[in-house]
Short mmCIF file of C-alpha atoms in Angstrom, two decimals:
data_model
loop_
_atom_site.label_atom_id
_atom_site.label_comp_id
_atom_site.label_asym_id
_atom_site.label_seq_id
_atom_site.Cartn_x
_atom_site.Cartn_y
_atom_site.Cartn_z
CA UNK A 1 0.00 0.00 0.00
CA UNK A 2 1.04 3.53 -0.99
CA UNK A 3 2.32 5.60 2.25
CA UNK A 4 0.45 8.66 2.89
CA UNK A 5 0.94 12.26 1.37
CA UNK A 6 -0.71 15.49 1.07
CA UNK A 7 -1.65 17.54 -2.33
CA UNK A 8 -1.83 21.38 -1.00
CA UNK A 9 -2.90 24.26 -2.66
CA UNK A 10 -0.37 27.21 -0.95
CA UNK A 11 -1.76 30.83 -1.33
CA UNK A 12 0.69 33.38 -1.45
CA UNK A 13 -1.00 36.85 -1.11
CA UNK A 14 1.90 39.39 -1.54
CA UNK A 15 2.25 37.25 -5.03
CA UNK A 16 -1.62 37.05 -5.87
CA UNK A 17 -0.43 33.49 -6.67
CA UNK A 18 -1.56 29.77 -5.67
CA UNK A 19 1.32 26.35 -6.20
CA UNK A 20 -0.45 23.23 -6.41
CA UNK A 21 2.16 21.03 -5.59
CA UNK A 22 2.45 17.43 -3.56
CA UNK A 23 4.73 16.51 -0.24
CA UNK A 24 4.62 14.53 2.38
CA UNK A 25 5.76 17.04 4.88
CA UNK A 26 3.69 20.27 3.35
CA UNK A 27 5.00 22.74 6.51
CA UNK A 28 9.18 22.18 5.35
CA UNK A 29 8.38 22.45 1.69
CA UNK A 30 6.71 25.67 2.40
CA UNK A 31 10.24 26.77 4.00
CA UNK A 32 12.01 26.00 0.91
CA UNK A 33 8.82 27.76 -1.10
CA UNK A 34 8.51 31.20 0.88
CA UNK A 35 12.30 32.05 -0.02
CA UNK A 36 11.03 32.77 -3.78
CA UNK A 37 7.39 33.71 -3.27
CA UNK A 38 6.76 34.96 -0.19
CA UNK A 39 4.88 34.09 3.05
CA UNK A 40 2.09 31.43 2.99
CA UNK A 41 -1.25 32.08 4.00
CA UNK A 42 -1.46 29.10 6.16
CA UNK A 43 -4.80 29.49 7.03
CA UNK A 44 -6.38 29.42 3.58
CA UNK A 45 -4.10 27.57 1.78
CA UNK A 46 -5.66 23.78 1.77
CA UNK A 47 -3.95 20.31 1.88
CA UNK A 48 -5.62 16.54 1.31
CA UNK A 49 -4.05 13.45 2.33
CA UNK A 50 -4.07 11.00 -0.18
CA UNK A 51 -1.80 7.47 -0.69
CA UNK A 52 1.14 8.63 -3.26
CA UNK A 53 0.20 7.30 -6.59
CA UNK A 54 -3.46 8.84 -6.28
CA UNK A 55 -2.05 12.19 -4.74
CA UNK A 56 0.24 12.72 -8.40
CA UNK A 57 -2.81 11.57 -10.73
CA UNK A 58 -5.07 14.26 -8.76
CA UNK A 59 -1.57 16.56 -9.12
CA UNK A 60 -1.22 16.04 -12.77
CA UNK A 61 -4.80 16.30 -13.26
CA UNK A 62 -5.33 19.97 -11.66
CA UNK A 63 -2.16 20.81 -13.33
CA UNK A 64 -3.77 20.27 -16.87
CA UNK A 65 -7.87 21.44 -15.92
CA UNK A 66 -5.98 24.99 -14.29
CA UNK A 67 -3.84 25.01 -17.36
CA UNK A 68 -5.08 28.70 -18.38
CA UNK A 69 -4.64 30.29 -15.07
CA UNK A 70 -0.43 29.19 -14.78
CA UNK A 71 1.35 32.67 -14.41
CA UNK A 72 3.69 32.13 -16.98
CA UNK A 73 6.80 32.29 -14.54
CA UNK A 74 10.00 30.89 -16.02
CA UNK A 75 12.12 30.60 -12.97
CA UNK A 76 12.27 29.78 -9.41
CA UNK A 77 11.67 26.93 -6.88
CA UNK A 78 8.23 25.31 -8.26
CA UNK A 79 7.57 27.97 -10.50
CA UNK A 80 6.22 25.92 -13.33
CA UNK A 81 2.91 24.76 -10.84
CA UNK A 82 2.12 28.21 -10.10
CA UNK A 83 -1.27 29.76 -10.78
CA UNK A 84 -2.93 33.25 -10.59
CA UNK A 85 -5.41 33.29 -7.64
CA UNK A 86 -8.23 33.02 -9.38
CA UNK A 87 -7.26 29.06 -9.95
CA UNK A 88 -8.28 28.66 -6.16
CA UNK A 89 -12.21 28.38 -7.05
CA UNK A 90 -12.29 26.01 -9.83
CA UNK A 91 -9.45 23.96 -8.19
CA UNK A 92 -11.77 23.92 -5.15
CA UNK A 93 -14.75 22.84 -7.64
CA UNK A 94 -12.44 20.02 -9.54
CA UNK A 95 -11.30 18.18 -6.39
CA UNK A 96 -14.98 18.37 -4.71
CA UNK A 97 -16.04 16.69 -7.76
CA UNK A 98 -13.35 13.63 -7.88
CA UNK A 99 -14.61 13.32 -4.19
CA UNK A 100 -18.25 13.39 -4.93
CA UNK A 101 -17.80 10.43 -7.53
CA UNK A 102 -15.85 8.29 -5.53
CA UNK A 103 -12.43 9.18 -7.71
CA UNK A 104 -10.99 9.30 -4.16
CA UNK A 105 -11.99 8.38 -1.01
CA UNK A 106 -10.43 11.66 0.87
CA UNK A 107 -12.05 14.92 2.57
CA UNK A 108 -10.24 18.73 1.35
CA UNK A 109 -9.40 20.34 4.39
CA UNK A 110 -8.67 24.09 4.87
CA UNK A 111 -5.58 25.74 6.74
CA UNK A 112 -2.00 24.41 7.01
CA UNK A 113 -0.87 23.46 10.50
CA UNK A 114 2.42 24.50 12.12
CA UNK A 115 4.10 21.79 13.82
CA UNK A 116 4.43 22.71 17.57
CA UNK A 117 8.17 23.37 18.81
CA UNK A 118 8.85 23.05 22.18
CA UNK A 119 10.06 25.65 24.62
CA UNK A 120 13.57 24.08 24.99
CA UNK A 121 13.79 24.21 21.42
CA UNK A 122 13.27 27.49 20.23
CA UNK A 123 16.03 29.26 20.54
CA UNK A 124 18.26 26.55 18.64
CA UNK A 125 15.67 26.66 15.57
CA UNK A 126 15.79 30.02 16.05
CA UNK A 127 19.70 30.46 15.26
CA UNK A 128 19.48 27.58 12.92
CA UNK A 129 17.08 29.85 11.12
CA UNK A 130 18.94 32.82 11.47
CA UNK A 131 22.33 31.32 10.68
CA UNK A 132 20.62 29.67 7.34
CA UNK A 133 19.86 33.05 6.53
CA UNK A 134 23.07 34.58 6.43
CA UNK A 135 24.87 32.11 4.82
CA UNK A 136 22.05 32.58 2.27
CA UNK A 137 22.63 36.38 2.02
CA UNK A 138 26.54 35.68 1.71
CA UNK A 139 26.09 33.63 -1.10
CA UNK A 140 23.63 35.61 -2.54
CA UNK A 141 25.97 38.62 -2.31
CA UNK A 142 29.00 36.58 -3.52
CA UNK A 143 26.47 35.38 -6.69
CA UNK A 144 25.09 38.57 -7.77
CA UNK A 145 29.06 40.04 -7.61
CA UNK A 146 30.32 37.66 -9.49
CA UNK A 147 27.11 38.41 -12.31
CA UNK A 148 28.31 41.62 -12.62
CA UNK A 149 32.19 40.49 -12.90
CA UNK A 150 31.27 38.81 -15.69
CA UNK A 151 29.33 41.71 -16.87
CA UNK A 152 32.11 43.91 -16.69
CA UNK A 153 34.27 41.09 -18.29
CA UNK A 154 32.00 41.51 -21.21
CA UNK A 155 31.90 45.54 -21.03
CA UNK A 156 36.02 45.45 -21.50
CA UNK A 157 36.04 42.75 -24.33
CA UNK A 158 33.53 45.40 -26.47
CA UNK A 159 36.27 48.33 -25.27
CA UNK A 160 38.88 46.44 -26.26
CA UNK A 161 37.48 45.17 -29.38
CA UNK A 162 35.49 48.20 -30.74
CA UNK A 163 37.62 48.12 -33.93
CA UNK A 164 37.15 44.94 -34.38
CA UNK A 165 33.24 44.23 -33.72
CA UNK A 166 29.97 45.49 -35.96
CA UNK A 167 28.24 47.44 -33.12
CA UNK A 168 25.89 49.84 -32.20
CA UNK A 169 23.81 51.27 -29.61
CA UNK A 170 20.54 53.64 -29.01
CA UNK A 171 19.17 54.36 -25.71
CA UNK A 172 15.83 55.00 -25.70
CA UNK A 173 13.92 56.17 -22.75
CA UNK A 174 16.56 55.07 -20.03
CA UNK A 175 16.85 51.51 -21.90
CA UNK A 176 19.76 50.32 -23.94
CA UNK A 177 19.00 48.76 -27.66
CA UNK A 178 22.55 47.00 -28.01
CA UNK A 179 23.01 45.50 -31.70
CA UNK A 180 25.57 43.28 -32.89
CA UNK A 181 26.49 42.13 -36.54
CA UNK A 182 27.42 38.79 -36.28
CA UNK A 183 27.35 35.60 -38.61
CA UNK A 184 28.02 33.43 -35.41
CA UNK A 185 24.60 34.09 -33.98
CA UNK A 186 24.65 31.33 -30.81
CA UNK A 187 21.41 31.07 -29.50
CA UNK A 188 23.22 29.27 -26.19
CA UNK A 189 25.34 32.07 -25.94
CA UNK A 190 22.27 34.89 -26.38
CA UNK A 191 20.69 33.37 -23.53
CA UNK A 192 23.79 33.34 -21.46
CA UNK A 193 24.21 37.23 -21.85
CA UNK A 194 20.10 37.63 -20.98
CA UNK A 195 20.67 35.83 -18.17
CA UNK A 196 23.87 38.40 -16.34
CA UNK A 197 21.05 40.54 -16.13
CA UNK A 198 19.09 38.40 -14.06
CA UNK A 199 19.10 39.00 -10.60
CA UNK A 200 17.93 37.46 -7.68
CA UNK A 201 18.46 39.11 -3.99
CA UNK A 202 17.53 37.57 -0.83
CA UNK A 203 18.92 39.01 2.58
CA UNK A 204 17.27 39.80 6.42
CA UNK A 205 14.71 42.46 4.71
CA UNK A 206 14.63 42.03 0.88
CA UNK A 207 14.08 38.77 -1.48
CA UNK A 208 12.89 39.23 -4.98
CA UNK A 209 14.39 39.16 -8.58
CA UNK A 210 14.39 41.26 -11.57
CA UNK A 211 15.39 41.04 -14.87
CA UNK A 212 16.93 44.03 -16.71
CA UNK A 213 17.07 42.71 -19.90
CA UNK A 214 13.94 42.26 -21.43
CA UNK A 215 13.98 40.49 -24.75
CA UNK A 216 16.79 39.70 -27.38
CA UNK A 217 15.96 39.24 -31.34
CA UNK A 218 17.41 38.66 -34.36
CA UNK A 219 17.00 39.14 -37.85
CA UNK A 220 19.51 38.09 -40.26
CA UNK A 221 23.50 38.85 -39.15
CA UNK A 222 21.93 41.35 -36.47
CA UNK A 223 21.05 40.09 -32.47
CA UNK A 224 19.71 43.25 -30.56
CA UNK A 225 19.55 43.05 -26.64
CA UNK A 226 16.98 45.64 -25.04
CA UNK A 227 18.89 46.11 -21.38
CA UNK A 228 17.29 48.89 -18.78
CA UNK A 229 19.91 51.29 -17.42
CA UNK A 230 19.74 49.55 -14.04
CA UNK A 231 20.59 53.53 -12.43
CA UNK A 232 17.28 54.60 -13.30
CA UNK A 233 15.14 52.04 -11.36
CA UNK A 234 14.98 53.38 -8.04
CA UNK A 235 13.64 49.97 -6.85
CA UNK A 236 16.81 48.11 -6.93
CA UNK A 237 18.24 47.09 -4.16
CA UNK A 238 20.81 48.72 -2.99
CA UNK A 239 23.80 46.07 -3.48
CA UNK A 240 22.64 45.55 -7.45
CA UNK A 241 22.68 49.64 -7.59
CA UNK A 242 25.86 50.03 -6.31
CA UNK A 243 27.82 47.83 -8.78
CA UNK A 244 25.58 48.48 -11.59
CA UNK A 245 26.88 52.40 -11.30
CA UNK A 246 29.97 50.99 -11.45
CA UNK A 247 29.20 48.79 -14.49
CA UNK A 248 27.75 51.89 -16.53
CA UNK A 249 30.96 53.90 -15.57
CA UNK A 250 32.44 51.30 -18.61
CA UNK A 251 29.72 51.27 -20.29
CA UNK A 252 29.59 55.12 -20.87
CA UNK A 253 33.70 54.67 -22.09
CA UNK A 254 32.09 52.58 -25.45
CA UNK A 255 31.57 54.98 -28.26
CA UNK A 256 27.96 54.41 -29.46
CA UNK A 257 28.66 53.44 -33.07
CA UNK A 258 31.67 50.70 -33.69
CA UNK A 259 34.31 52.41 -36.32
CA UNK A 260 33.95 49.22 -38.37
CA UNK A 261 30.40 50.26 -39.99
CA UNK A 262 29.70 51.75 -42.87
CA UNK A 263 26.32 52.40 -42.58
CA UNK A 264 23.58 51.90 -39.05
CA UNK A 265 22.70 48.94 -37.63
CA UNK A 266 18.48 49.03 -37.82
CA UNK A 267 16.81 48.92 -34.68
CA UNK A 268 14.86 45.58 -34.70
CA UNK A 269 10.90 45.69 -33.44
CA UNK A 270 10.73 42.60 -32.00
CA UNK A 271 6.69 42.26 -31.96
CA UNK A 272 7.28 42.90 -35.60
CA UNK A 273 9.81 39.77 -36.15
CA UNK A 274 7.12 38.10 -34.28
CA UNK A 275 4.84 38.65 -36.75
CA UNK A 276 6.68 37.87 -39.55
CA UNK A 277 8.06 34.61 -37.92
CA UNK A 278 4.31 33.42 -37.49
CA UNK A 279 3.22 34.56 -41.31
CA UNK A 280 5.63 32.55 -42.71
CA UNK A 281 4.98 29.56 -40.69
CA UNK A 282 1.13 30.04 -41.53
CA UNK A 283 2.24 29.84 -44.99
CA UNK A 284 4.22 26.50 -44.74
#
């Protein structure tokens, strides 16, 4: 016989999202959870115990009938069973129904207990806790330096190699439209550049990410990159501010135009590549 486990449906409030995930112990995978989305509203958030092979059918099957509510988040712990909120209802509806039919034999229950620690050990989980969170910071801090190191890595190449590189820039609007003539284009390596822009921060008062660059497209030998001048989002925190000014201080030494070209790069509308991608695919 199966061993027991729980399908939950987590709210997160600060998120206006809901996981529907499985676990056998639903209160520690909420630790792991609330690092990326936020604190839990244990109350009503709702679990179901279930033996293991029914809990991931009833998994899989919410998964597919909440399909059009997923948030379309494309990182992060869990982040591909996320929902909007408004999943809560007809995942409420769905489950009631398996139950109803005698799909399961099980009862939904609201509200996610907390186990119970004892006096004598609260102040040990409470500096395990604390001292988790530090080393977390640390490496968070020693991860989001060494982004930018390889930023800057890739600012001094472009100095170094202005005379040698098809280049150009616009910035429109406090963004950066960075294009590059290249026959070489490496998909791998496109994505590798999004990604130094990336960030994720976690420390005693802050955890969240944001991504600076927004989108990169091609269209023949050209690969534009649409980057926000970090500076100008007086949101960031304070450690990705700091070493971003000193990032642009480079960035401002590139001459907007590569010496190389004899006439501009185009700036590339990406909606409209879109388009044209689609239209000839339709055609096909």
């Amino acid at each position: 016989m199966d061993n027991p486990s729980f399908l939950y449906l987590l709210l997160f409030p600060a998120k206006k999202m809901m996981k529907v995930g499985k676990a056998n112990n639903i209160y520690n995978r909420v630790q792991s959870l609330r690092r990326f989305w936020g604190e839990v509203d244990y109350e009503h958030s709702y679990r179901i115990a279930l033996p293991q092979s029914e809990v991931f059918k009833l998994e899989k099957m919410l998964h597919f009938l909440l399909a059009k509510y997923q948030t379309g988040i494309d990182a992060g712990d869990g982040y591909t069973e996320l929902f909007y909120i408004e999943a809560l209802e007809p995942a409420i509806k769905h489950i009631h129904y398996v139950i109803e039919h005698d799909v399961i034999n099980a009862q939904l229950q609201q509200g996610i207990e907390k186990p119970q620690i004892s006096a004598g050990k609260s102040a040990a989980h409470r500096h395990r806790k604390m001292k988790k969170q530090s080393d977390a910071m640390i490496s968070n801090l020693i991860r989001v330096t060494e982004q930018f190191s390889r930023i800057n890595r890739l600012l001094l190449i472009l100095l170094f190699k202005q005379h040698r590189l098809r280049y150009q820039y616009d910035i429109e609007e406090n963004t950066v439209l960075f294009r590059i003539a290249d026959n070489r284009t490496d998909q791998g390596e496109t994505l590798k550049i999004m990604r130094m822009f990336s960030f994720f921060i976690e420390d005693f008062r802050y955890t969240g990410g944001t991504n600076y660059c927004s989108g990169a497209c091609n269209k023949g030998t050209i690969t534009q990159y649409t980057v926000q001048l970090i500076s100008t989002d007086h949101d960031a925190h304070p450690l990705v501010a700091y070493l971003a000014s000193q990032s642009e201080r480079l960035f401002n030494k590139l001459p907007s135009r590569s010496s190389l070209l004899t006439e501009d790069l185009p700036i590339l509308e990406s909606g409209r590549i879109l388009r044209e991608i689609l239209h000839s695919e339709g055609e096909a």
